[in-house]
Every structure is written in structure tokens, then in C-alpha cells.
PDB file of C-alpha atoms and ligand atoms in Angstrom:
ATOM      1  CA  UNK A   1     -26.258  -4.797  23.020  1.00 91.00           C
ATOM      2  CA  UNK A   2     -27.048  -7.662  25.307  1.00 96.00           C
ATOM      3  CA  UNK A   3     -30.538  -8.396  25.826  1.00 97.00           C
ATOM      4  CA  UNK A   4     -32.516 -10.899  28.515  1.00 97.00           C
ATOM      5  CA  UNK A   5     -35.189 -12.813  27.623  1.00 96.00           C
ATOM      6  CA  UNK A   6     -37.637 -14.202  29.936  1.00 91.00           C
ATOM      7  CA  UNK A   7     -41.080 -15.835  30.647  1.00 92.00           C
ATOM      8  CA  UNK A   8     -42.964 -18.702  31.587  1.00 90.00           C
ATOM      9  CA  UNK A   9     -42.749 -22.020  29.911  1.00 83.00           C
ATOM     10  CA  UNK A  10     -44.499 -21.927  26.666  1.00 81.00           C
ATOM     11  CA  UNK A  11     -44.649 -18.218  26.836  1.00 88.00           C
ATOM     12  CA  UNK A  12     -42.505 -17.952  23.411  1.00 88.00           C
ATOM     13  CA  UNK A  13     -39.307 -16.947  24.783  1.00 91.00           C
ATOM     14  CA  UNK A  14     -37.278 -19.486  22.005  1.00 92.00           C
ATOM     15  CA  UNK A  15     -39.025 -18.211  19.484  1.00 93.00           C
ATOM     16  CA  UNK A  16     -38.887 -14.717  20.063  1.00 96.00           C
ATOM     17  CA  UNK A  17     -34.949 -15.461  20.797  1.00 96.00           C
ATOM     18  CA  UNK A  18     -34.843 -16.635  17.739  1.00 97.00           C
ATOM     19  CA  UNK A  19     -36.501 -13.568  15.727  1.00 96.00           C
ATOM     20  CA  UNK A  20     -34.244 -11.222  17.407  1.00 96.00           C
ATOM     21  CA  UNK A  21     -31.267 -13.194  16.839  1.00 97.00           C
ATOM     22  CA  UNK A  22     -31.382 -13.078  13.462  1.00 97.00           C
ATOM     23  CA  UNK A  23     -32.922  -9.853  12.812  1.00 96.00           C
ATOM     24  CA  UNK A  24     -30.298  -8.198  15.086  1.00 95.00           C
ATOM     25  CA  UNK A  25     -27.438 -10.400  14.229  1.00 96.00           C
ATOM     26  CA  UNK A  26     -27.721 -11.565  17.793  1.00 97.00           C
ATOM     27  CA  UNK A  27     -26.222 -14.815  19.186  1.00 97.00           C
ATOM     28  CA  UNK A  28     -29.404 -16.795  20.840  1.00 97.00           C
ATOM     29  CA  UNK A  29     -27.509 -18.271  24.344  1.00 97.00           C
ATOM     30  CA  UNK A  30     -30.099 -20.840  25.429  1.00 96.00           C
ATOM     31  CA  UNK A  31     -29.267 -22.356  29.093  1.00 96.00           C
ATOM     32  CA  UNK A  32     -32.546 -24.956  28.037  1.00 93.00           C
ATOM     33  CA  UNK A  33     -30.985 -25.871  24.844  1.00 94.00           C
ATOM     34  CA  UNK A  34     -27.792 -25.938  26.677  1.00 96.00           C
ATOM     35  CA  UNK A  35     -29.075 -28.477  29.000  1.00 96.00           C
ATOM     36  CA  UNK A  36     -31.006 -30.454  27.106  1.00 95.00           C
ATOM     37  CA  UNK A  37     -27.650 -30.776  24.535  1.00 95.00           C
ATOM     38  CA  UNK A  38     -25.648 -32.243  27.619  1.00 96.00           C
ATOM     39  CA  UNK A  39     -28.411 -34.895  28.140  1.00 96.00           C
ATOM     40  CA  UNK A  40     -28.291 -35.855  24.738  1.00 96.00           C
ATOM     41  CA  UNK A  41     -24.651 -36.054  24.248  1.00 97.00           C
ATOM     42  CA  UNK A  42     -24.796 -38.296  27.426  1.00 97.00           C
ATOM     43  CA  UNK A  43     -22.357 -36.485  29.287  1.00 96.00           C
ATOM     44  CA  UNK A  44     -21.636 -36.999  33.465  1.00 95.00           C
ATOM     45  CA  UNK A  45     -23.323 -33.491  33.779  1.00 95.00           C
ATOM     46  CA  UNK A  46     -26.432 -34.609  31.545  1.00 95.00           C
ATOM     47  CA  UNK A  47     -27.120 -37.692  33.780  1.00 96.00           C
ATOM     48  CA  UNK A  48     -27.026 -35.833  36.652  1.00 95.00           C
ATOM     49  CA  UNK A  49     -29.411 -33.286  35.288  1.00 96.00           C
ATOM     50  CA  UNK A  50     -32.099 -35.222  33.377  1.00 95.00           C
ATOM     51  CA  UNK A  51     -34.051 -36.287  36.269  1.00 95.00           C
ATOM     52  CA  UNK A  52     -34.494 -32.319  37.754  1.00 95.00           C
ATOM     53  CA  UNK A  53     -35.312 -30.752  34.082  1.00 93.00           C
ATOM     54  CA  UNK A  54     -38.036 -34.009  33.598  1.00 90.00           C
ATOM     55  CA  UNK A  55     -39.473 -32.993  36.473  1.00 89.00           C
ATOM     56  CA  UNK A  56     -39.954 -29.639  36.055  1.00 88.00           C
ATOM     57  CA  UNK A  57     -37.230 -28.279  38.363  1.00 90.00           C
ATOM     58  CA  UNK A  58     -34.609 -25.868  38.296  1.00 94.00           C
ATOM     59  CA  UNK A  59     -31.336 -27.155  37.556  1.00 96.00           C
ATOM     60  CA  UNK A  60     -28.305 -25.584  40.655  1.00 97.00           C
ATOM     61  CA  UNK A  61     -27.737 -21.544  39.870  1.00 96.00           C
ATOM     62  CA  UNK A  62     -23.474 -23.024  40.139  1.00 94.00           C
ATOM     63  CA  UNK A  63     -24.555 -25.890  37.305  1.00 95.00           C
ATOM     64  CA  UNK A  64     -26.212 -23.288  34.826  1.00 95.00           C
ATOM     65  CA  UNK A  65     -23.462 -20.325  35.471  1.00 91.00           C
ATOM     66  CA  UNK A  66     -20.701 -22.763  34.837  1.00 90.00           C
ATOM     67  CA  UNK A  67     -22.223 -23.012  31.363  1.00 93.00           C
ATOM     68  CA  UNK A  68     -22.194 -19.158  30.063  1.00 94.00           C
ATOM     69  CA  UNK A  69     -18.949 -18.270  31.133  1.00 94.00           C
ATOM     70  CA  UNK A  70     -17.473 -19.455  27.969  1.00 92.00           C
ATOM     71  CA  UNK A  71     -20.259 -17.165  25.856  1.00 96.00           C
ATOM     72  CA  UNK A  72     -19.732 -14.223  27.629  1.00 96.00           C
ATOM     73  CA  UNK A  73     -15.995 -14.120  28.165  1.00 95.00           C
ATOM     74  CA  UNK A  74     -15.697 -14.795  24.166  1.00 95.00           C
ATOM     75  CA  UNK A  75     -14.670 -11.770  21.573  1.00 94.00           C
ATOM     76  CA  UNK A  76     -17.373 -13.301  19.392  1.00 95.00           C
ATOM     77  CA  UNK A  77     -20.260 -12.579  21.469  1.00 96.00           C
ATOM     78  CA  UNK A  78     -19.163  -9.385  22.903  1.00 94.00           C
ATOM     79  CA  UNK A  79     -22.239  -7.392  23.101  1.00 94.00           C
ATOM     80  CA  UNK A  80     -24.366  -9.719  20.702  1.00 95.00           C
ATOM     81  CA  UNK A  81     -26.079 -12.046  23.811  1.00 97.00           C
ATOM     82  CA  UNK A  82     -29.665 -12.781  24.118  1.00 98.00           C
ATOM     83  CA  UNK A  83     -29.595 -14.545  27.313  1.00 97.00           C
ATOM     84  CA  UNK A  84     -33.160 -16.912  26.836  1.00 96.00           C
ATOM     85  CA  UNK A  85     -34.292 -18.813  29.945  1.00 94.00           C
ATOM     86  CA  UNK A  86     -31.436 -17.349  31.736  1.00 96.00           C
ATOM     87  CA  UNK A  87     -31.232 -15.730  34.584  1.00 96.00           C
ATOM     88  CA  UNK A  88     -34.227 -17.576  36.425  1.00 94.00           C
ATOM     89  CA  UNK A  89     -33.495 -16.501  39.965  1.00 95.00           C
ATOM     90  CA  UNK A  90     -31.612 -13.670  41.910  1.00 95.00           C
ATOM     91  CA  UNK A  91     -28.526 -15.478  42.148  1.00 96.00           C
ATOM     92  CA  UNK A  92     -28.081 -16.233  38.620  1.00 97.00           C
ATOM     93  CA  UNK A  93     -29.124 -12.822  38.019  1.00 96.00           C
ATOM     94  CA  UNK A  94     -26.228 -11.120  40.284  1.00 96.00           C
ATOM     95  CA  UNK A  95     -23.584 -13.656  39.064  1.00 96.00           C
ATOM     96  CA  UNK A  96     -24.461 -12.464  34.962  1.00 97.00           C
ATOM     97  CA  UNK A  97     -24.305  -8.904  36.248  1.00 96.00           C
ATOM     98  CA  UNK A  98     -20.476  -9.560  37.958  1.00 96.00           C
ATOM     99  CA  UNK A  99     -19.443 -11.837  34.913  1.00 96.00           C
ATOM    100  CA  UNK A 100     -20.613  -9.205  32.302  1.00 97.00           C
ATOM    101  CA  UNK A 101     -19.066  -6.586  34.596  1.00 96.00           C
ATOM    102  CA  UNK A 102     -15.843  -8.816  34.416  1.00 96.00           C
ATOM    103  CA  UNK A 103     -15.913  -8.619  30.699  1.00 96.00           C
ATOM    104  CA  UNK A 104     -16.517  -5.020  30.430  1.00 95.00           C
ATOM    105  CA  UNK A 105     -20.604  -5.328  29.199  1.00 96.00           C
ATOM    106  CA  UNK A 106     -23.965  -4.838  30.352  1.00 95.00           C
ATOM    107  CA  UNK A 107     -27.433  -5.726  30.369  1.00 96.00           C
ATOM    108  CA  UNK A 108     -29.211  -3.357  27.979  1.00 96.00           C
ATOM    109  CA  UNK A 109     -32.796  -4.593  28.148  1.00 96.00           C
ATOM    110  CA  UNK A 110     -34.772  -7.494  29.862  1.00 97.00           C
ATOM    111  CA  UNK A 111     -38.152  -8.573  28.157  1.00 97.00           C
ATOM    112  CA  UNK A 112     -40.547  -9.843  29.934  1.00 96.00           C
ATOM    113  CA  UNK A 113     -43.221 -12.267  27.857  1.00 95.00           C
ATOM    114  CA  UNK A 114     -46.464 -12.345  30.362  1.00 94.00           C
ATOM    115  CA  UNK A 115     -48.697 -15.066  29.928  1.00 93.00           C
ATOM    116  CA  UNK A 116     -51.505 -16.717  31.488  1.00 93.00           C
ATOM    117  CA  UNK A 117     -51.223 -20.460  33.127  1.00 91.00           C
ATOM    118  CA  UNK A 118     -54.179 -21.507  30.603  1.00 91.00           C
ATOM    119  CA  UNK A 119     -51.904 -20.250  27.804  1.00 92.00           C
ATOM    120  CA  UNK A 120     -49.047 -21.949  28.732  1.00 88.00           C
ATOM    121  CA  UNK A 121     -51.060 -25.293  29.305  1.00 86.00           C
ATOM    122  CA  UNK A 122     -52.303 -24.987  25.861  1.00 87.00           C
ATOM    123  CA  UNK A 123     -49.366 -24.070  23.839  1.00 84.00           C
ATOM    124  CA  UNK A 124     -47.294 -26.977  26.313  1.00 82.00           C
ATOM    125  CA  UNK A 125     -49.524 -29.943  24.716  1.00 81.00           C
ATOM    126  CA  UNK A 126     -49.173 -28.356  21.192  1.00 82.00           C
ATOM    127  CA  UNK A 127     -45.424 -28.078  21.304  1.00 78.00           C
ATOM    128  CA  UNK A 128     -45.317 -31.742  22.708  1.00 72.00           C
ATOM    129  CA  UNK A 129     -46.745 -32.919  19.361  1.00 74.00           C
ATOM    130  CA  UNK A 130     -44.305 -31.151  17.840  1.00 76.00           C
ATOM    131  CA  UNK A 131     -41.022 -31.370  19.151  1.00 76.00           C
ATOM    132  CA  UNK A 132     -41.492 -34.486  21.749  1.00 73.00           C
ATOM    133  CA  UNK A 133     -39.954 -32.813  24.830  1.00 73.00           C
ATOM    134  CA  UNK A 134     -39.783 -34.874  27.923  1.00 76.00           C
ATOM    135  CA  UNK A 135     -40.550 -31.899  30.228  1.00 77.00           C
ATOM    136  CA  UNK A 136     -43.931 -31.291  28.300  1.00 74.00           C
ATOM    137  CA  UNK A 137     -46.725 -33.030  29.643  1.00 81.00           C
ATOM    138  CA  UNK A 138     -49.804 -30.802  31.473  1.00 82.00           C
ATOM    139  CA  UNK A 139     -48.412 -31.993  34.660  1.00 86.00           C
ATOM    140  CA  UNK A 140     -44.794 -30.409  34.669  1.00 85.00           C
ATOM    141  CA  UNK A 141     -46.203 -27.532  32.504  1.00 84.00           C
ATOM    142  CA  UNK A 142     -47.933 -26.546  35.397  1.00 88.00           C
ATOM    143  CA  UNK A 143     -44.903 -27.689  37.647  1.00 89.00           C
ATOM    144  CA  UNK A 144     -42.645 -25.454  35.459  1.00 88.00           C
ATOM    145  CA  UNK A 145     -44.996 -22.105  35.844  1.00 91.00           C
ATOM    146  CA  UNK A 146     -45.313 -22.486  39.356  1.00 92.00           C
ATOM    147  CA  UNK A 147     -41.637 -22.942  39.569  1.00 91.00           C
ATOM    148  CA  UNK A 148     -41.188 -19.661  37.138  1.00 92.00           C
ATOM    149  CA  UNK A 149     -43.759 -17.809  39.343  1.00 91.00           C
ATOM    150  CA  UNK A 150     -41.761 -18.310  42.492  1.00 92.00           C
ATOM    151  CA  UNK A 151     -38.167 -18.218  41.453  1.00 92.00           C
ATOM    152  CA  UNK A 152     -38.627 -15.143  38.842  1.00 90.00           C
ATOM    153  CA  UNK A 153     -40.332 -12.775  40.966  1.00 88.00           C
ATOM    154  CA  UNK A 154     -36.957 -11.438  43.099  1.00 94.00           C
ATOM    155  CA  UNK A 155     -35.495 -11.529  39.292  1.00 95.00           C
ATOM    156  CA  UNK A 156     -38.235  -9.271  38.048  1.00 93.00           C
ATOM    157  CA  UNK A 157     -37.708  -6.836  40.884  1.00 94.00           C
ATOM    158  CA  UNK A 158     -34.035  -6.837  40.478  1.00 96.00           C
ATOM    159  CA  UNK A 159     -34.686  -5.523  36.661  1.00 96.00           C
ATOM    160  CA  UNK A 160     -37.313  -3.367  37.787  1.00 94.00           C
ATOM    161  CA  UNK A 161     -34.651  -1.205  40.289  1.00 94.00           C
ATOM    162  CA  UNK A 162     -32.741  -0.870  37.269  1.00 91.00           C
ATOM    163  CA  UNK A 163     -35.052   0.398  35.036  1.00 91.00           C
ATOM    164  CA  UNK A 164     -33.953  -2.130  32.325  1.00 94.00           C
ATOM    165  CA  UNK A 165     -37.515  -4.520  32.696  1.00 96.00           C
ATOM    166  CA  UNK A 166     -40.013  -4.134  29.841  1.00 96.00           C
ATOM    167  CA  UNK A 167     -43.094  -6.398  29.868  1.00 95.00           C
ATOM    168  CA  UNK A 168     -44.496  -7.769  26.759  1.00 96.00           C
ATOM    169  CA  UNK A 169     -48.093  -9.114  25.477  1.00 94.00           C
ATOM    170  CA  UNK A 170     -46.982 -12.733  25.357  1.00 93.00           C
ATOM    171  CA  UNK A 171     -51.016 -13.591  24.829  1.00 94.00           C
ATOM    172  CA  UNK A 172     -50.892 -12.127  21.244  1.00 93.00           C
ATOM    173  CA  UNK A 173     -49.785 -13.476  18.228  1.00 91.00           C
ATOM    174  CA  UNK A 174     -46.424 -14.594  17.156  1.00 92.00           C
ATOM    175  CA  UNK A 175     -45.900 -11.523  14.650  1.00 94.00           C
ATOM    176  CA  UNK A 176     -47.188  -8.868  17.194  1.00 96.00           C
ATOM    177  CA  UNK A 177     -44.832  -9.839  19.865  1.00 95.00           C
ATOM    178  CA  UNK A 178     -41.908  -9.576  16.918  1.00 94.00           C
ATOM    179  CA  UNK A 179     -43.191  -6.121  16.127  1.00 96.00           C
ATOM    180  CA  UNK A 180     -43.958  -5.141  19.586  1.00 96.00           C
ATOM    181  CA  UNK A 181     -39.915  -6.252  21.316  1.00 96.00           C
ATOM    182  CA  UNK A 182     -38.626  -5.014  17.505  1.00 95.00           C
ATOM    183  CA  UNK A 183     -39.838  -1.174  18.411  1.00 95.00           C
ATOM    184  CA  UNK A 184     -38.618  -1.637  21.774  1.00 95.00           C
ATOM    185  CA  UNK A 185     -35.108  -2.916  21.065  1.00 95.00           C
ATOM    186  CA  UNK A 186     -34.574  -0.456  18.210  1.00 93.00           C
ATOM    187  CA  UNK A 187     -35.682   2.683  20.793  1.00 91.00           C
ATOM    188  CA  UNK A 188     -32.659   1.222  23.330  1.00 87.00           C
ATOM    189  CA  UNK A 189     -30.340   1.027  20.017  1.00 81.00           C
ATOM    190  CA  UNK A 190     -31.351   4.556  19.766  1.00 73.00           C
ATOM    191  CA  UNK A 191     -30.140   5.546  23.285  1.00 73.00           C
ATOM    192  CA  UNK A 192     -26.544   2.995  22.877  1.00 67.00           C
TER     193      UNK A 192
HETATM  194  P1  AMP B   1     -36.281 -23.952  28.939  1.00 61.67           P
HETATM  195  O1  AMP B   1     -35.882 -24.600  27.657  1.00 61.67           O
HETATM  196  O2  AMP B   1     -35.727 -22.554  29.087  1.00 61.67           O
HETATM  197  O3  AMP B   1     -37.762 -24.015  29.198  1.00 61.67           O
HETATM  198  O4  AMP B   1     -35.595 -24.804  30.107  1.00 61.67           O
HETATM  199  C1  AMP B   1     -35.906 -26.170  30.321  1.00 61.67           C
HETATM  200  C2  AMP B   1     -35.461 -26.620  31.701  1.00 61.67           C
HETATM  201  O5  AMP B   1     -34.036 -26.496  31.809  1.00 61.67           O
HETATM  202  C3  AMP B   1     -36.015 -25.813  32.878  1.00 61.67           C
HETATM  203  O6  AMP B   1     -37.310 -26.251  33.289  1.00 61.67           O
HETATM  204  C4  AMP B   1     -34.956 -26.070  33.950  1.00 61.67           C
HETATM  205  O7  AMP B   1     -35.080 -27.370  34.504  1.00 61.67           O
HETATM  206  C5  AMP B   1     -33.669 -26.064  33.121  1.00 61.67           C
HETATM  207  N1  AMP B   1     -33.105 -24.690  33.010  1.00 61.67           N
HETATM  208  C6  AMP B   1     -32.985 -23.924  31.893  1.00 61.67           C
HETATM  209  N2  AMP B   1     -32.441 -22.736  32.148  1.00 61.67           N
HETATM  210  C7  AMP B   1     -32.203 -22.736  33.497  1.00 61.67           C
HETATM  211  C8  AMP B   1     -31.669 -21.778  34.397  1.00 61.67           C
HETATM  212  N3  AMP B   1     -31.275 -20.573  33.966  1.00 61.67           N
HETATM  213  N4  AMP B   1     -31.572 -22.131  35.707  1.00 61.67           N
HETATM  214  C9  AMP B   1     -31.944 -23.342  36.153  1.00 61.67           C
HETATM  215  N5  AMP B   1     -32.488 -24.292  35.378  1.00 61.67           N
HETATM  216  C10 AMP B   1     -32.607 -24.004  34.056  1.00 61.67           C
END
């Protein structure tokens, strides 16, 4: 089972990730996290990135592909992905479809978390208190939705043709949306 995970910035996504990592012995593949680990470790690739992620940007569909390969192609993660924050536009979206193809796998379900811009402004400025991310100011919040609202759409359709695209609540509570994507990833383990 390899599942998508997707939304707006602030919609949940990492923590939802998370829940269904670990109660579906799941491996969470963030392409954020990934990023943001580059910068940190102060590698060529993270100084050439910091600047687009601060300002609310979307890092090059080559930069972010380059980095899953190594997930996907691995015996360890063989049908245990939850792809969170990744794909973000059609590209990205085709290239995971022809790399899981070359591995033998598939996509069995793409969440969508939908949530308002007022929501995400809102739960932006509490996370900044929290975890001190430079990307999380009001101004690149909104930056980063808009950015999510343009670049997603083709994504959404893509998932849509496919049948694979569920949308989720992400306006309600942390627990509902785990017992809400729960029911609807145990019905596809049903069907597997
Ligand atoms: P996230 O932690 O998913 O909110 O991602 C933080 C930032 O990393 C985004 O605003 C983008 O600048 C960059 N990023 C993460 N995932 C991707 C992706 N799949 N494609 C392009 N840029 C990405």
C-alpha cells in the first residue's frame, strides 16, 4: 500500500502522515522535511534551495524527484510509502507514477485534506510559535496556499481520472481526520 498525502500548508498533512505511519507501519517520505534537512546540514543543494522554500515557492519538479528515487527503488519501503507534500504538480505527479511503475508499485489512495485560507493563516502563526519555521510568517502562508491552489489543481484532476482521490474534512479536529482517513484506508486494504 502506498498512499499520497496532500493539502495546503497548515492543512495537517505532517501530522496526519504521521498517524498513519505508525498506525499502518507506514514509512512517512516527507519531500518538506527532506528539504528543510539539506538546508540544515548545509549542503550545495540546501543553499541553493533556502531562498525559494523562505519564500514560499516551489522548489524545481527535477530537484524534488531526484530526492525519492532512493525511497522508492528501496526493498524496505516497497509498498509502505506515504508520499506527504509530494507530488505538488503534474509533473511530479507523472514522474512518481513512471518511477513506481519502474519498481513494480502503485498509488493506492491520494487524500486530499481541504481547508480554508483563514484556517491555514491561523494554524501557520500557531505552528510558528511552536516549531520556528522560516517559511511561517502570515505573509508566505498566504504565498504558500496560493502557490498550492495553482500548482495542485492539474494534480487533483490527474487523481480524480483515476479514481484514486478522496477528499477529507481538514477543518475538523485532529482525532476526526485520524478516524475519518483510518476508515478510508482500511476499506482500500479491504479491496488490496
Ligand atoms: P512542506 O513541509 O510540505 O510544507 O514543504 C515546505 C516547502 O518545501 C514548500 O513550500 C516548497 O518550497 C518545498 N517543497 C516541499 N515539497 C515539495 C515538492 N513536492 N515540490 C516542490 N517543492 C516542495
Amino acid at each position: 500500500m502506498n498512499i499520497i498525502i496532500f493539502g495546503p500548508p497548515g492543512a495537517g498533512k505532517g501530522t496526519q502522515a504521521k498517524f498513519i505511519a505508525n498506525k499502518f507501519n507506514l514509512y512517512q517520505l516527507s519531500t518538506g522535511d527532506l528539504l528543510r534537512n539539506e538546508i540544515k546540514n548545509k549542503t550545495e543543494l540546501g543553499s541553493k534551495i533556502s531562498s525559494i522554500i523562505n519564500s514560499g515557492e516551489l522548489v524545481s519538479d527535477k530537484t524534488v524527484s531526484s530526492l525519492i528515487e532512493k525511497f522508492v527503488s528501496s526493498d524496505n519501503y516497497k509498498h509502505k510509502i506515504i508520499f506527504d507534500g509530494y507530488p505538488r504538480t503534474l509533473n511530479q505527479a507523472k514522474n512518481l507514477d513512471e518511477l513506481l511503475e519502474k519498481y513494480k508499485q502503485k498509488v493506492s489512495i491520494v487524500l486530499k485534506l481541504s481547508v480554508s485560507l483563514e484556517t491555514v493563516k491561523k494554524r501557520i502563526l500557531e505552528r510558528k510559535t511552536l516549531e520556528k519555521r522560516a517559511d511561517d510568517s502570515e505573509e508566505i502562508a498566504i504565498k504558500r496556499y496560493k502557490t498550492y491552489e495553482k500548482s495542485s489543481e492539474p494534480v487533483i484532476d490527474y487523481y480524480k481520472q483515476s479514481n484514486l482521490l478522496k477528499v477529507v474534512n481538514g477543518e475538523a479536529g485532529i482525532s476526526e481526520i485520524n478516524s475519518e482517513i483510518s476508515v478510508l484506508i482500511d476499506t482500500i486494504k479491504g479491496w488490496l
